[in-house]
GROMACS .gro file of C-alpha atoms in nm:
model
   62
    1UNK     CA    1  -2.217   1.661  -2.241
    2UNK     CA    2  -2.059   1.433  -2.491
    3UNK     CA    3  -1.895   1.047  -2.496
    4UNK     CA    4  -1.600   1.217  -2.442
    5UNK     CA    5  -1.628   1.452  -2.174
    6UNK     CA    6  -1.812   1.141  -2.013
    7UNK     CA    7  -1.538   0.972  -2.066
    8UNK     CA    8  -1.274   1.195  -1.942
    9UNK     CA    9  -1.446   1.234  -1.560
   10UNK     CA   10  -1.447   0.860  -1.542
   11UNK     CA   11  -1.068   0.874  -1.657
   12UNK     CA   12  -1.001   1.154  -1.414
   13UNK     CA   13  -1.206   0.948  -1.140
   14UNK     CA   14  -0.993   0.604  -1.206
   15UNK     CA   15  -0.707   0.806  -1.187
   16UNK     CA   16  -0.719   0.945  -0.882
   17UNK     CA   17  -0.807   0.627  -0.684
   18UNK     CA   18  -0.510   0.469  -0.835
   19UNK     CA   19  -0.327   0.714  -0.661
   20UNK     CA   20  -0.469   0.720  -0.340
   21UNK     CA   21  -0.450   0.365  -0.347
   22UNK     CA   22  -0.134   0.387  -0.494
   23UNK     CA   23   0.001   0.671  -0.187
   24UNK     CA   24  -0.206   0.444   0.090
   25UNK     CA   25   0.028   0.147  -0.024
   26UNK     CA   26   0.322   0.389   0.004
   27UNK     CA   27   0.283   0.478   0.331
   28UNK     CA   28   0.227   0.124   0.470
   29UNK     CA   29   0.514  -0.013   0.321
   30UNK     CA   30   0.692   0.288   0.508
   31UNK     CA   31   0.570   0.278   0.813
   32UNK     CA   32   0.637  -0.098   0.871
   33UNK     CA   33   1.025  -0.031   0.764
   34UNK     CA   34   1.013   0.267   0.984
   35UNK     CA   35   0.871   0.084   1.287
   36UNK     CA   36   1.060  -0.217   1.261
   37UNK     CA   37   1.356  -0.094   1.123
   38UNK     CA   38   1.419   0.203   1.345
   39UNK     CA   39   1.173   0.218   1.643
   40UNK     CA   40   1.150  -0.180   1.649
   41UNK     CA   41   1.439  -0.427   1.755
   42UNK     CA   42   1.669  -0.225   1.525
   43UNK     CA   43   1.707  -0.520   1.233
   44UNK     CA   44   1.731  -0.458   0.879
   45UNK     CA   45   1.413  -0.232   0.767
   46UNK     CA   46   1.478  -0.451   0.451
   47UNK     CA   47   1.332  -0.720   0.644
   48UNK     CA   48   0.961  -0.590   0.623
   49UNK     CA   49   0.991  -0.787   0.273
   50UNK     CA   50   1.093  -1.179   0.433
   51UNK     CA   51   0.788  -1.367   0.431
   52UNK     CA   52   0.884  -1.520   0.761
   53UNK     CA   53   0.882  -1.205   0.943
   54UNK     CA   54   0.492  -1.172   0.807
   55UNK     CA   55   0.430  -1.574   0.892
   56UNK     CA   56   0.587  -1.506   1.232
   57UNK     CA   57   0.363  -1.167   1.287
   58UNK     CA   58   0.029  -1.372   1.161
   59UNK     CA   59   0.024  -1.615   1.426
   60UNK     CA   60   0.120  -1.388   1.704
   61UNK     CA   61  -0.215  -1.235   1.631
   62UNK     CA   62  -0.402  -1.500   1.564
   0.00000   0.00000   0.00000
């Protein structure tokens, strides 16, 4: 095993976190247009990206 076979597997490794991460990020971003958009109050699924609607949604919870 060599410096570059090493690095290769780390390069493979990095690689596919990014795109689990990257497919994890996906399908949140999704699923809140999809529930608020279409199974929510039937607004804009656009509107998952106002800041307000986030604001409005943190102190619900907390």
């Amino acid at each position: 095993m060599n410096w570059k076979s090493v690095l290769k597997n780390i390069g493979m490794y990095l690689l596919k976190i990014f795109l689990v991460l990257l497919f994890i990020s996906v399908a949140f971003i999704g699923g809140a247009m999809l529930g608020y958009g279409v199974i929510g109050d039937g607004g804009s699924p656009l509107d998952v990206f106002d800041p307000e609607l986030w604001q409005h949604i943190f102190d619900f919870f907390l």
